[in-house]
PDB file of C-alpha atoms in Angstrom:
ATOM      1  CA  MET N   1       0.000   0.000   0.000  1.00 94.00           C
ATOM      2  CA  ILE N   2       1.146   3.506  -0.767  1.00 96.00           C
ATOM      3  CA  LYS N   3       0.119   6.451   1.348  1.00 97.00           C
ATOM      4  CA  ALA N   4      -0.171   9.710  -0.502  1.00 98.00           C
ATOM      5  CA  ARG N   5      -0.968  13.271   0.378  1.00 98.00           C
ATOM      6  CA  VAL N   6      -2.462  15.703  -2.120  1.00 98.00           C
ATOM      7  CA  THR N   7      -2.362  19.393  -1.265  1.00 98.00           C
ATOM      8  CA  VAL N   8      -4.625  21.792  -3.137  1.00 98.00           C
ATOM      9  CA  THR N   9      -4.036  25.520  -2.892  1.00 97.00           C
ATOM     10  CA  LEU N  10      -5.489  28.569  -4.576  1.00 96.00           C
ATOM     11  CA  LYS N  11      -3.462  30.011  -7.422  1.00 96.00           C
ATOM     12  CA  ASN N  12      -1.753  33.335  -6.917  1.00 92.00           C
ATOM     13  CA  GLY N  13      -4.042  36.188  -7.822  1.00 88.00           C
ATOM     14  CA  VAL N  14      -7.227  34.315  -6.894  1.00 91.00           C
ATOM     15  CA  LEU N  15      -9.058  36.097  -4.113  1.00 86.00           C
ATOM     16  CA  ASP N  16      -9.313  33.992  -0.942  1.00 90.00           C
ATOM     17  CA  PRO N  17     -11.920  35.579   1.323  1.00 88.00           C
ATOM     18  CA  GLN N  18     -11.633  32.737   3.841  1.00 89.00           C
ATOM     19  CA  GLY N  19      -7.870  33.200   4.090  1.00 93.00           C
ATOM     20  CA  LYS N  20      -8.436  36.939   4.590  1.00 92.00           C
ATOM     21  CA  ALA N  21     -10.942  36.297   7.389  1.00 91.00           C
ATOM     22  CA  ILE N  22      -8.511  33.901   9.104  1.00 94.00           C
ATOM     23  CA  GLU N  23      -5.729  36.462   8.723  1.00 95.00           C
ATOM     24  CA  GLY N  24      -7.940  39.045  10.447  1.00 93.00           C
ATOM     25  CA  ALA N  25      -8.856  36.625  13.229  1.00 94.00           C
ATOM     26  CA  LEU N  26      -5.210  35.766  13.888  1.00 96.00           C
ATOM     27  CA  GLY N  27      -4.432  39.472  14.087  1.00 94.00           C
ATOM     28  CA  ALA N  28      -7.282  39.896  16.565  1.00 94.00           C
ATOM     29  CA  LEU N  29      -5.723  37.139  18.718  1.00 95.00           C
ATOM     30  CA  GLY N  30      -2.587  39.224  18.944  1.00 96.00           C
ATOM     31  CA  PHE N  31      -0.425  37.438  16.380  1.00 97.00           C
ATOM     32  CA  ASP N  32       1.480  40.257  14.754  1.00 94.00           C
ATOM     33  CA  GLY N  33       3.339  40.344  11.506  1.00 93.00           C
ATOM     34  CA  ILE N  34       1.210  37.958   9.455  1.00 94.00           C
ATOM     35  CA  GLY N  35       1.747  38.998   5.856  1.00 93.00           C
ATOM     36  CA  GLN N  36      -0.796  36.664   4.335  1.00 93.00           C
ATOM     37  CA  VAL N  37      -2.941  33.575   4.998  1.00 96.00           C
ATOM     38  CA  ARG N  38      -4.144  31.361   2.171  1.00 95.00           C
ATOM     39  CA  GLN N  39      -6.483  28.470   2.905  1.00 95.00           C
ATOM     40  CA  GLY N  40      -6.135  25.158   1.078  1.00 96.00           C
ATOM     41  CA  LYS N  41      -7.185  21.519   1.266  1.00 97.00           C
ATOM     42  CA  VAL N  42      -5.336  18.323   2.116  1.00 98.00           C
ATOM     43  CA  PHE N  43      -6.366  14.834   0.948  1.00 98.00           C
ATOM     44  CA  ASP N  44      -4.767  11.725   2.454  1.00 98.00           C
ATOM     45  CA  LEU N  45      -5.164   8.676   0.260  1.00 98.00           C
ATOM     46  CA  HIS N  46      -4.277   5.013   0.694  1.00 97.00           C
ATOM     47  CA  LEU N  47      -3.608   3.340  -2.641  1.00 97.00           C
ATOM     48  CA  GLU N  48      -3.622  -0.430  -2.927  1.00 96.00           C
ATOM     49  CA  THR N  49      -0.546  -0.756  -5.080  1.00 95.00           C
ATOM     50  CA  ALA N  50       3.199  -0.946  -4.623  1.00 95.00           C
ATOM     51  CA  ASP N  51       3.896   0.713  -7.955  1.00 96.00           C
ATOM     52  CA  LYS N  52       4.951   4.274  -7.225  1.00 96.00           C
ATOM     53  CA  VAL N  53       5.042   5.312 -10.877  1.00 96.00           C
ATOM     54  CA  LYS N  54       1.474   4.141 -11.414  1.00 96.00           C
ATOM     55  CA  ALA N  55       0.405   5.726  -8.134  1.00 97.00           C
ATOM     56  CA  GLU N  56       1.813   9.097  -9.157  1.00 97.00           C
ATOM     57  CA  ALA N  57       0.184   8.906 -12.567  1.00 97.00           C
ATOM     58  CA  ASP N  58      -3.169   7.954 -11.019  1.00 97.00           C
ATOM     59  CA  LEU N  59      -2.950  10.741  -8.422  1.00 98.00           C
ATOM     60  CA  LYS N  60      -2.172  13.308 -11.107  1.00 98.00           C
ATOM     61  CA  ALA N  61      -5.237  12.152 -13.054  1.00 98.00           C
ATOM     62  CA  MET N  62      -7.354  12.331  -9.858  1.00 98.00           C
ATOM     63  CA  CYS N  63      -6.207  15.895  -9.289  1.00 98.00           C
ATOM     64  CA  GLU N  64      -6.887  16.957 -12.866  1.00 97.00           C
ATOM     65  CA  LYS N  65     -10.292  15.263 -12.988  1.00 96.00           C
ATOM     66  CA  LEU N  66     -11.725  15.943  -9.544  1.00 97.00           C
ATOM     67  CA  LEU N  67      -9.585  16.908  -6.558  1.00 98.00           C
ATOM     68  CA  ALA N  68      -8.525  20.304  -7.904  1.00 98.00           C
ATOM     69  CA  ASN N  69     -10.291  22.849 -10.064  1.00 96.00           C
ATOM     70  CA  THR N  70      -7.336  23.883 -12.173  1.00 95.00           C
ATOM     71  CA  VAL N  71      -9.071  27.116 -13.173  1.00 94.00           C
ATOM     72  CA  ILE N  72      -8.414  28.440  -9.674  1.00 95.00           C
ATOM     73  CA  GLU N  73      -6.281  25.848  -7.873  1.00 97.00           C
ATOM     74  CA  ASN N  74      -2.817  24.285  -7.957  1.00 97.00           C
ATOM     75  CA  TYR N  75      -2.067  20.846  -6.536  1.00 98.00           C
ATOM     76  CA  SER N  76       0.969  18.968  -5.302  1.00 98.00           C
ATOM     77  CA  ILE N  77       1.380  15.256  -4.648  1.00 98.00           C
ATOM     78  CA  SER N  78       3.680  13.600  -2.136  1.00 97.00           C
ATOM     79  CA  LEU N  79       4.105   9.895  -1.480  1.00 96.00           C
ATOM     80  CA  ALA N  80       4.943   8.683   2.016  1.00 85.00           C
TER      81      ALA N  80
ATOM     82  CA  MET Q   1     -40.717  23.374 -27.153  1.00 90.00           C
ATOM     83  CA  LYS Q   2     -39.852  20.438 -24.963  1.00 96.00           C
ATOM     84  CA  SER Q   3     -37.684  20.797 -21.908  1.00 98.00           C
ATOM     85  CA  ALA Q   4     -35.938  18.615 -19.345  1.00 98.00           C
ATOM     86  CA  VAL Q   5     -34.973  19.245 -15.739  1.00 98.00           C
ATOM     87  CA  VAL Q   6     -31.961  17.421 -14.342  1.00 98.00           C
ATOM     88  CA  GLN Q   7     -32.259  15.956 -10.855  1.00 97.00           C
ATOM     89  CA  LEU Q   8     -29.350  15.140  -8.561  1.00 96.00           C
ATOM     90  CA  PRO Q   9     -29.250  14.398  -4.843  1.00 96.00           C
ATOM     91  CA  GLY Q  10     -29.190  17.665  -2.934  1.00 97.00           C
ATOM     92  CA  LEU Q  11     -30.753  19.841  -5.624  1.00 97.00           C
ATOM     93  CA  ASN Q  12     -33.834  21.484  -4.128  1.00 97.00           C
ATOM     94  CA  ARG Q  13     -34.966  24.080  -6.674  1.00 97.00           C
ATOM     95  CA  ASP Q  14     -36.117  21.483  -9.178  1.00 97.00           C
ATOM     96  CA  ARG Q  15     -39.791  21.829  -8.226  1.00 97.00           C
ATOM     97  CA  ASP Q  16     -39.707  25.602  -8.710  1.00 97.00           C
ATOM     98  CA  MET Q  17     -38.015  25.110 -12.070  1.00 98.00           C
ATOM     99  CA  ILE Q  18     -40.543  22.463 -13.164  1.00 98.00           C
ATOM    100  CA  ALA Q  19     -43.379  24.824 -12.178  1.00 98.00           C
ATOM    101  CA  ALA Q  20     -41.862  27.723 -14.125  1.00 98.00           C
ATOM    102  CA  LEU Q  21     -41.227  25.659 -17.260  1.00 98.00           C
ATOM    103  CA  THR Q  22     -44.714  24.128 -17.105  1.00 98.00           C
ATOM    104  CA  LYS Q  23     -46.448  27.476 -16.653  1.00 97.00           C
ATOM    105  CA  ILE Q  24     -44.506  29.240 -19.386  1.00 96.00           C
ATOM    106  CA  SER Q  25     -44.329  26.504 -22.035  1.00 95.00           C
ATOM    107  CA  GLY Q  26     -47.686  24.881 -21.228  1.00 95.00           C
ATOM    108  CA  LYS Q  27     -45.939  21.515 -21.042  1.00 95.00           C
ATOM    109  CA  ALA Q  28     -44.381  19.779 -18.079  1.00 97.00           C
ATOM    110  CA  PRO Q  29     -40.658  19.133 -18.538  1.00 98.00           C
ATOM    111  CA  VAL Q  30     -39.336  15.599 -18.408  1.00 98.00           C
ATOM    112  CA  THR Q  31     -37.076  14.874 -15.464  1.00 98.00           C
ATOM    113  CA  VAL Q  32     -33.681  13.259 -15.901  1.00 98.00           C
ATOM    114  CA  TRP Q  33     -31.875  11.512 -13.050  1.00 97.00           C
ATOM    115  CA  GLN Q  34     -28.121  11.848 -12.567  1.00 95.00           C
ATOM    116  CA  THR Q  35     -27.297   8.281 -13.597  1.00 95.00           C
ATOM    117  CA  GLU Q  36     -29.030   8.496 -16.963  1.00 95.00           C
ATOM    118  CA  THR Q  37     -26.709   8.350 -19.946  1.00 95.00           C
ATOM    119  CA  GLU Q  38     -29.219   9.495 -22.519  1.00 94.00           C
ATOM    120  CA  ILE Q  39     -31.430  12.540 -22.499  1.00 95.00           C
ATOM    121  CA  PRO Q  40     -34.767  12.519 -24.313  1.00 96.00           C
ATOM    122  CA  ASP Q  41     -35.209  14.666 -27.398  1.00 97.00           C
ATOM    123  CA  VAL Q  42     -35.739  18.128 -25.903  1.00 97.00           C
ATOM    124  CA  ASP Q  43     -34.932  21.709 -26.914  1.00 97.00           C
ATOM    125  CA  LEU Q  44     -33.921  22.981 -23.471  1.00 98.00           C
ATOM    126  CA  ILE Q  45     -32.151  21.217 -20.602  1.00 98.00           C
ATOM    127  CA  VAL Q  46     -32.195  22.944 -17.214  1.00 98.00           C
ATOM    128  CA  ILE Q  47     -29.943  22.191 -14.252  1.00 98.00           C
ATOM    129  CA  PRO Q  48     -31.695  23.810 -11.278  1.00 98.00           C
ATOM    130  CA  GLY Q  49     -30.313  25.147  -8.043  1.00 98.00           C
ATOM    131  CA  GLY Q  50     -29.667  23.553  -4.681  1.00 98.00           C
ATOM    132  CA  PHE Q  51     -26.771  21.895  -2.940  1.00 97.00           C
ATOM    133  CA  SER Q  52     -25.857  18.833  -4.988  1.00 97.00           C
ATOM    134  CA  TYR Q  53     -23.797  16.383  -2.944  1.00 96.00           C
ATOM    135  CA  GLY Q  54     -23.945  18.772  -0.011  1.00 95.00           C
ATOM    136  CA  ASP Q  55     -21.518  21.147  -1.768  1.00 96.00           C
ATOM    137  CA  TYR Q  56     -18.771  18.681  -0.764  1.00 95.00           C
ATOM    138  CA  LEU Q  57     -15.287  19.222  -2.231  1.00 96.00           C
ATOM    139  CA  ARG Q  58     -16.395  22.288  -4.248  1.00 96.00           C
ATOM    140  CA  CYS Q  59     -19.905  23.393  -5.161  1.00 97.00           C
ATOM    141  CA  GLY Q  60     -21.024  21.362  -8.167  1.00 97.00           C
ATOM    142  CA  ALA Q  61     -17.754  19.421  -8.400  1.00 97.00           C
ATOM    143  CA  ILE Q  62     -19.156  15.955  -7.761  1.00 96.00           C
ATOM    144  CA  ALA Q  63     -22.365  16.516  -9.726  1.00 97.00           C
ATOM    145  CA  ALA Q  64     -20.278  17.632 -12.703  1.00 97.00           C
ATOM    146  CA  ARG Q  65     -18.681  14.157 -12.844  1.00 96.00           C
ATOM    147  CA  MET Q  66     -21.972  12.205 -12.880  1.00 95.00           C
ATOM    148  CA  PRO Q  67     -22.945  10.215 -15.998  1.00 95.00           C
ATOM    149  CA  VAL Q  68     -25.768  12.582 -16.937  1.00 97.00           C
ATOM    150  CA  MET Q  69     -23.234  15.355 -17.529  1.00 97.00           C
ATOM    151  CA  GLN Q  70     -21.651  13.449 -20.419  1.00 97.00           C
ATOM    152  CA  ALA Q  71     -25.089  13.246 -21.994  1.00 98.00           C
ATOM    153  CA  ILE Q  72     -25.629  16.975 -21.421  1.00 98.00           C
ATOM    154  CA  LYS Q  73     -22.251  17.768 -22.985  1.00 98.00           C
ATOM    155  CA  ALA Q  74     -23.171  15.745 -26.054  1.00 98.00           C
ATOM    156  CA  LYS Q  75     -26.516  17.556 -26.340  1.00 98.00           C
ATOM    157  CA  ALA Q  76     -24.853  20.934 -25.890  1.00 98.00           C
ATOM    158  CA  GLU Q  77     -22.441  20.110 -28.699  1.00 98.00           C
ATOM    159  CA  GLN Q  78     -25.458  19.366 -30.901  1.00 97.00           C
ATOM    160  CA  GLY Q  79     -26.779  22.840 -30.134  1.00 97.00           C
ATOM    161  CA  VAL Q  80     -29.468  21.996 -27.565  1.00 98.00           C
ATOM    162  CA  ARG Q  81     -29.981  24.880 -25.147  1.00 98.00           C
ATOM    163  CA  VAL Q  82     -28.710  24.305 -21.626  1.00 98.00           C
ATOM    164  CA  LEU Q  83     -29.512  26.576 -18.676  1.00 98.00           C
ATOM    165  CA  GLY Q  84     -27.844  26.256 -15.281  1.00 98.00           C
ATOM    166  CA  VAL Q  85     -29.200  28.304 -12.392  1.00 98.00           C
ATOM    167  CA  CYS Q  86     -27.295  28.766  -9.126  1.00 98.00           C
ATOM    168  CA  ASN Q  87     -25.916  25.293  -8.294  1.00 98.00           C
ATOM    169  CA  GLY Q  88     -26.652  24.497 -11.947  1.00 98.00           C
ATOM    170  CA  PHE Q  89     -24.252  27.291 -12.952  1.00 98.00           C
ATOM    171  CA  GLN Q  90     -21.639  25.923 -10.539  1.00 98.00           C
ATOM    172  CA  ILE Q  91     -22.078  22.460 -12.073  1.00 98.00           C
ATOM    173  CA  LEU Q  92     -21.681  23.826 -15.614  1.00 98.00           C
ATOM    174  CA  VAL Q  93     -18.395  25.585 -14.812  1.00 98.00           C
ATOM    175  CA  GLU Q  94     -17.107  22.521 -12.943  1.00 97.00           C
ATOM    176  CA  ALA Q  95     -18.015  20.386 -15.978  1.00 97.00           C
ATOM    177  CA  GLY Q  96     -16.092  22.747 -18.238  1.00 97.00           C
ATOM    178  CA  LEU Q  97     -19.178  23.740 -20.248  1.00 98.00           C
ATOM    179  CA  LEU Q  98     -18.705  27.357 -19.190  1.00 98.00           C
ATOM    180  CA  PRO Q  99     -15.511  29.307 -18.462  1.00 98.00           C
ATOM    181  CA  GLY Q 100     -14.381  30.527 -15.046  1.00 97.00           C
ATOM    182  CA  ALA Q 101     -15.154  29.373 -11.524  1.00 97.00           C
ATOM    183  CA  LEU Q 102     -17.561  30.254  -8.696  1.00 97.00           C
ATOM    184  CA  MET Q 103     -15.950  30.890  -5.355  1.00 95.00           C
ATOM    185  CA  ARG Q 104     -17.056  31.653  -1.803  1.00 95.00           C
ATOM    186  CA  ASN Q 105     -18.905  34.993  -1.549  1.00 96.00           C
ATOM    187  CA  ALA Q 106     -16.493  37.801  -0.715  1.00 93.00           C
ATOM    188  CA  SER Q 107     -18.585  38.560   2.405  1.00 94.00           C
ATOM    189  CA  LEU Q 108     -18.285  34.879   3.460  1.00 93.00           C
ATOM    190  CA  LYS Q 109     -22.045  35.049   4.100  1.00 95.00           C
ATOM    191  CA  PHE Q 110     -24.904  33.214   2.471  1.00 97.00           C
ATOM    192  CA  VAL Q 111     -26.925  35.853   0.622  1.00 98.00           C
ATOM    193  CA  CYS Q 112     -30.669  35.491   0.161  1.00 98.00           C
ATOM    194  CA  ARG Q 113     -32.228  38.643  -1.230  1.00 97.00           C
ATOM    195  CA  GLU Q 114     -33.312  40.445  -4.350  1.00 97.00           C
ATOM    196  CA  VAL Q 115     -30.790  41.995  -6.714  1.00 98.00           C
ATOM    197  CA  LYS Q 116     -31.008  43.997  -9.905  1.00 98.00           C
ATOM    198  CA  LEU Q 117     -29.656  42.552 -13.118  1.00 98.00           C
ATOM    199  CA  GLU Q 118     -28.592  44.435 -16.192  1.00 98.00           C
ATOM    200  CA  VAL Q 119     -29.262  42.572 -19.424  1.00 98.00           C
ATOM    201  CA  VAL Q 120     -25.851  43.101 -21.016  1.00 98.00           C
ATOM    202  CA  ASN Q 121     -26.547  41.035 -24.112  1.00 98.00           C
ATOM    203  CA  ALA Q 122     -30.150  40.791 -25.348  1.00 97.00           C
ATOM    204  CA  ASP Q 123     -29.095  39.091 -28.554  1.00 97.00           C
ATOM    205  CA  THR Q 124     -29.011  35.556 -27.158  1.00 97.00           C
ATOM    206  CA  ALA Q 125     -31.387  32.593 -27.201  1.00 97.00           C
ATOM    207  CA  PHE Q 126     -32.064  33.230 -23.511  1.00 98.00           C
ATOM    208  CA  THR Q 127     -32.549  36.995 -23.420  1.00 98.00           C
ATOM    209  CA  ARG Q 128     -34.368  37.942 -26.648  1.00 97.00           C
ATOM    210  CA  ALA Q 129     -37.448  38.962 -24.679  1.00 97.00           C
ATOM    211  CA  TYR Q 130     -35.473  41.699 -22.954  1.00 98.00           C
ATOM    212  CA  ALA Q 131     -33.866  44.885 -24.258  1.00 97.00           C
ATOM    213  CA  LYS Q 132     -30.128  45.521 -24.071  1.00 98.00           C
ATOM    214  CA  GLY Q 133     -29.415  47.544 -20.950  1.00 98.00           C
ATOM    215  CA  GLN Q 134     -32.774  46.688 -19.367  1.00 98.00           C
ATOM    216  CA  VAL Q 135     -32.579  46.270 -15.609  1.00 98.00           C
ATOM    217  CA  ILE Q 136     -34.661  43.438 -14.173  1.00 98.00           C
ATOM    218  CA  ARG Q 137     -35.285  42.209 -10.642  1.00 98.00           C
ATOM    219  CA  SER Q 138     -34.189  38.758  -9.555  1.00 98.00           C
ATOM    220  CA  PRO Q 139     -33.808  36.835  -6.311  1.00 98.00           C
ATOM    221  CA  VAL Q 140     -30.454  35.314  -5.358  1.00 98.00           C
ATOM    222  CA  ALA Q 141     -29.724  32.690  -2.706  1.00 98.00           C
ATOM    223  CA  HIS Q 142     -26.207  31.336  -2.538  1.00 98.00           C
ATOM    224  CA  HIS Q 143     -22.978  31.053  -0.572  1.00 97.00           C
ATOM    225  CA  ASP Q 144     -20.609  30.533  -3.496  1.00 97.00           C
ATOM    226  CA  GLY Q 145     -21.518  32.881  -6.317  1.00 98.00           C
ATOM    227  CA  ASN Q 146     -18.336  34.890  -6.550  1.00 97.00           C
ATOM    228  CA  TYR Q 147     -17.515  34.583 -10.257  1.00 98.00           C
ATOM    229  CA  PHE Q 148     -13.840  34.421 -11.101  1.00 96.00           C
ATOM    230  CA  ALA Q 149     -11.998  34.068 -14.385  1.00 96.00           C
ATOM    231  CA  ASP Q 150      -8.366  34.793 -15.213  1.00 94.00           C
ATOM    232  CA  ALA Q 151      -7.567  38.009 -17.076  1.00 95.00           C
ATOM    233  CA  GLU Q 152      -7.360  36.341 -20.464  1.00 96.00           C
ATOM    234  CA  THR Q 153     -10.666  34.504 -20.098  1.00 97.00           C
ATOM    235  CA  LEU Q 154     -12.323  37.628 -18.762  1.00 97.00           C
ATOM    236  CA  LYS Q 155     -11.147  39.646 -21.747  1.00 98.00           C
ATOM    237  CA  ALA Q 156     -12.490  37.000 -24.109  1.00 98.00           C
ATOM    238  CA  ILE Q 157     -15.944  36.676 -22.513  1.00 98.00           C
ATOM    239  CA  GLU Q 158     -16.336  40.449 -22.159  1.00 98.00           C
ATOM    240  CA  GLY Q 159     -15.184  41.061 -25.724  1.00 98.00           C
ATOM    241  CA  ASN Q 160     -17.413  38.415 -27.252  1.00 97.00           C
ATOM    242  CA  GLY Q 161     -20.643  39.381 -25.513  1.00 97.00           C
ATOM    243  CA  HIS Q 162     -20.665  36.274 -23.359  1.00 98.00           C
ATOM    244  CA  VAL Q 163     -21.376  38.233 -20.207  1.00 98.00           C
ATOM    245  CA  VAL Q 164     -25.169  38.156 -20.426  1.00 98.00           C
ATOM    246  CA  PHE Q 165     -26.162  39.508 -17.006  1.00 98.00           C
ATOM    247  CA  ARG Q 166     -24.415  41.873 -14.618  1.00 98.00           C
ATOM    248  CA  TYR Q 167     -25.451  42.841 -11.095  1.00 98.00           C
ATOM    249  CA  ALA Q 168     -26.714  46.403 -11.500  1.00 97.00           C
ATOM    250  CA  GLU Q 169     -26.959  49.494  -9.339  1.00 94.00           C
ATOM    251  CA  GLY Q 170     -24.466  48.368  -6.719  1.00 96.00           C
ATOM    252  CA  THR Q 171     -26.332  45.137  -5.931  1.00 97.00           C
ATOM    253  CA  ASN Q 172     -23.389  42.742  -6.497  1.00 98.00           C
ATOM    254  CA  PRO Q 173     -24.070  40.319  -3.621  1.00 98.00           C
ATOM    255  CA  ASN Q 174     -20.947  38.183  -3.794  1.00 97.00           C
ATOM    256  CA  GLY Q 175     -17.909  40.063  -5.109  1.00 96.00           C
ATOM    257  CA  SER Q 176     -18.070  38.653  -8.648  1.00 97.00           C
ATOM    258  CA  VAL Q 177     -15.429  40.119 -10.917  1.00 97.00           C
ATOM    259  CA  ASN Q 178     -16.911  42.814 -13.217  1.00 98.00           C
ATOM    260  CA  ASP Q 179     -20.277  42.274 -11.437  1.00 98.00           C
ATOM    261  CA  ILE Q 180     -20.807  39.183 -13.616  1.00 98.00           C
ATOM    262  CA  ALA Q 181     -24.062  37.353 -12.834  1.00 98.00           C
ATOM    263  CA  GLY Q 182     -24.545  35.226 -15.957  1.00 98.00           C
ATOM    264  CA  VAL Q 183     -22.222  33.815 -18.623  1.00 98.00           C
ATOM    265  CA  LEU Q 184     -22.834  32.291 -22.045  1.00 98.00           C
ATOM    266  CA  ASN Q 185     -20.628  29.723 -23.815  1.00 98.00           C
ATOM    267  CA  ALA Q 186     -18.879  30.517 -27.101  1.00 97.00           C
ATOM    268  CA  LYS Q 187     -21.518  28.703 -29.147  1.00 98.00           C
ATOM    269  CA  GLY Q 188     -24.308  30.696 -27.487  1.00 98.00           C
ATOM    270  CA  ASN Q 189     -26.454  27.763 -26.361  1.00 98.00           C
ATOM    271  CA  VAL Q 190     -25.296  27.267 -22.757  1.00 98.00           C
ATOM    272  CA  LEU Q 191     -26.112  29.898 -20.116  1.00 98.00           C
ATOM    273  CA  GLY Q 192     -25.193  29.816 -16.454  1.00 98.00           C
ATOM    274  CA  MET Q 193     -26.417  32.347 -13.902  1.00 98.00           C
ATOM    275  CA  MET Q 194     -26.457  32.645 -10.114  1.00 98.00           C
ATOM    276  CA  PRO Q 195     -29.816  34.498  -9.774  1.00 98.00           C
ATOM    277  CA  HIS Q 196     -33.107  32.593  -9.793  1.00 98.00           C
ATOM    278  CA  PRO Q 197     -35.366  33.854 -12.615  1.00 98.00           C
ATOM    279  CA  GLU Q 198     -37.737  30.925 -11.953  1.00 98.00           C
ATOM    280  CA  ASN Q 199     -38.716  32.561  -8.667  1.00 97.00           C
ATOM    281  CA  LEU Q 200     -40.074  35.722 -10.280  1.00 98.00           C
ATOM    282  CA  ILE Q 201     -42.436  34.644 -13.037  1.00 97.00           C
ATOM    283  CA  GLU Q 202     -45.941  35.597 -11.877  1.00 96.00           C
ATOM    284  CA  SER Q 203     -47.822  38.053  -9.707  1.00 94.00           C
ATOM    285  CA  ALA Q 204     -47.872  35.583  -6.815  1.00 95.00           C
ATOM    286  CA  HIS Q 205     -44.090  36.026  -6.747  1.00 96.00           C
ATOM    287  CA  GLY Q 206     -44.448  39.793  -6.628  1.00 95.00           C
ATOM    288  CA  GLY Q 207     -43.288  40.255 -10.195  1.00 96.00           C
ATOM    289  CA  ALA Q 208     -42.612  38.501 -13.470  1.00 97.00           C
ATOM    290  CA  ASP Q 209     -39.199  39.851 -14.470  1.00 98.00           C
ATOM    291  CA  GLY Q 210     -37.772  36.352 -14.842  1.00 98.00           C
ATOM    292  CA  ARG Q 211     -40.439  35.247 -17.273  1.00 97.00           C
ATOM    293  CA  GLY Q 212     -38.682  36.720 -20.305  1.00 97.00           C
ATOM    294  CA  LEU Q 213     -35.738  34.384 -19.872  1.00 98.00           C
ATOM    295  CA  PHE Q 214     -37.915  31.279 -20.119  1.00 98.00           C
ATOM    296  CA  ALA Q 215     -40.081  32.836 -22.844  1.00 97.00           C
ATOM    297  CA  SER Q 216     -36.889  33.362 -24.846  1.00 97.00           C
ATOM    298  CA  ALA Q 217     -35.352  29.960 -24.174  1.00 97.00           C
ATOM    299  CA  LEU Q 218     -38.646  28.153 -24.846  1.00 96.00           C
ATOM    300  CA  ASP Q 219     -39.500  30.208 -27.959  1.00 94.00           C
ATOM    301  CA  VAL Q 220     -42.784  31.465 -26.509  1.00 93.00           C
ATOM    302  CA  ILE Q 221     -41.973  35.148 -26.715  1.00 77.00           C
ATOM    303  CA  ALA Q 222     -45.389  36.104 -28.044  1.00 55.00           C
ATOM    304  CA  ALA Q 223     -47.086  34.450 -25.061  1.00 41.00           C
TER     305      ALA Q 223
END
């Protein structure tokens, strides 16, 4: 089995109102000097294969087809 | 003209849409379930609003990958008119039938109120009953209606008249870029919009400003 983590983040230039709200809330808690907060998503997947090449190819296809909206989001894949 | 309404788990505006289509065309639409791979011979397919799949992952993302969407894509390529309202609009952009994306409202709040819409392009299959520049009333109810497109896409849709509706008179409820409320595809037969024209079609609704959209799309303009 391969464990994988997919991280999806908003592209630069895409407004992130949730990140902005979190940034404001952190400031209100007294955390100074926060330049920016961007919110993203993390997916942990267990793949029933030992083939890392196939796993990476499958994960890339999953990202392109469903996990990320590539109009507004970037994704990165890491295998444990 | 014959119409169809798509049904998916979590959509809840289908009954309003069926009522509007029935009242305006005089014929009840057929309903099409998400797993169907073929759509009956109709002239207009409508994806109504709601919260398909609980808005999980991204609004419309999971619905856009259901079998029925392949059938809708095929019909759209043949020139059949497709209208997506609210969650239907989100599903159409997620399916790649319309450009751009719909993001969380800039206010982070669910908005449920009336807005004003400017008919930016009255030369479309969906807006012929209106005049260019006409301002109509329409209800909105959504949490993720903040239209976004990259600069290049935006330039293309603005330049080609594919922005069909804009929020008018400072009523932009969600932070949409360029106040965009409704977008047409390049071929001119697929329209997505966040506002709910089906909820303003008769005096019982307090107005009938949305009627023209269905009268246009269903070719019953004289009615």
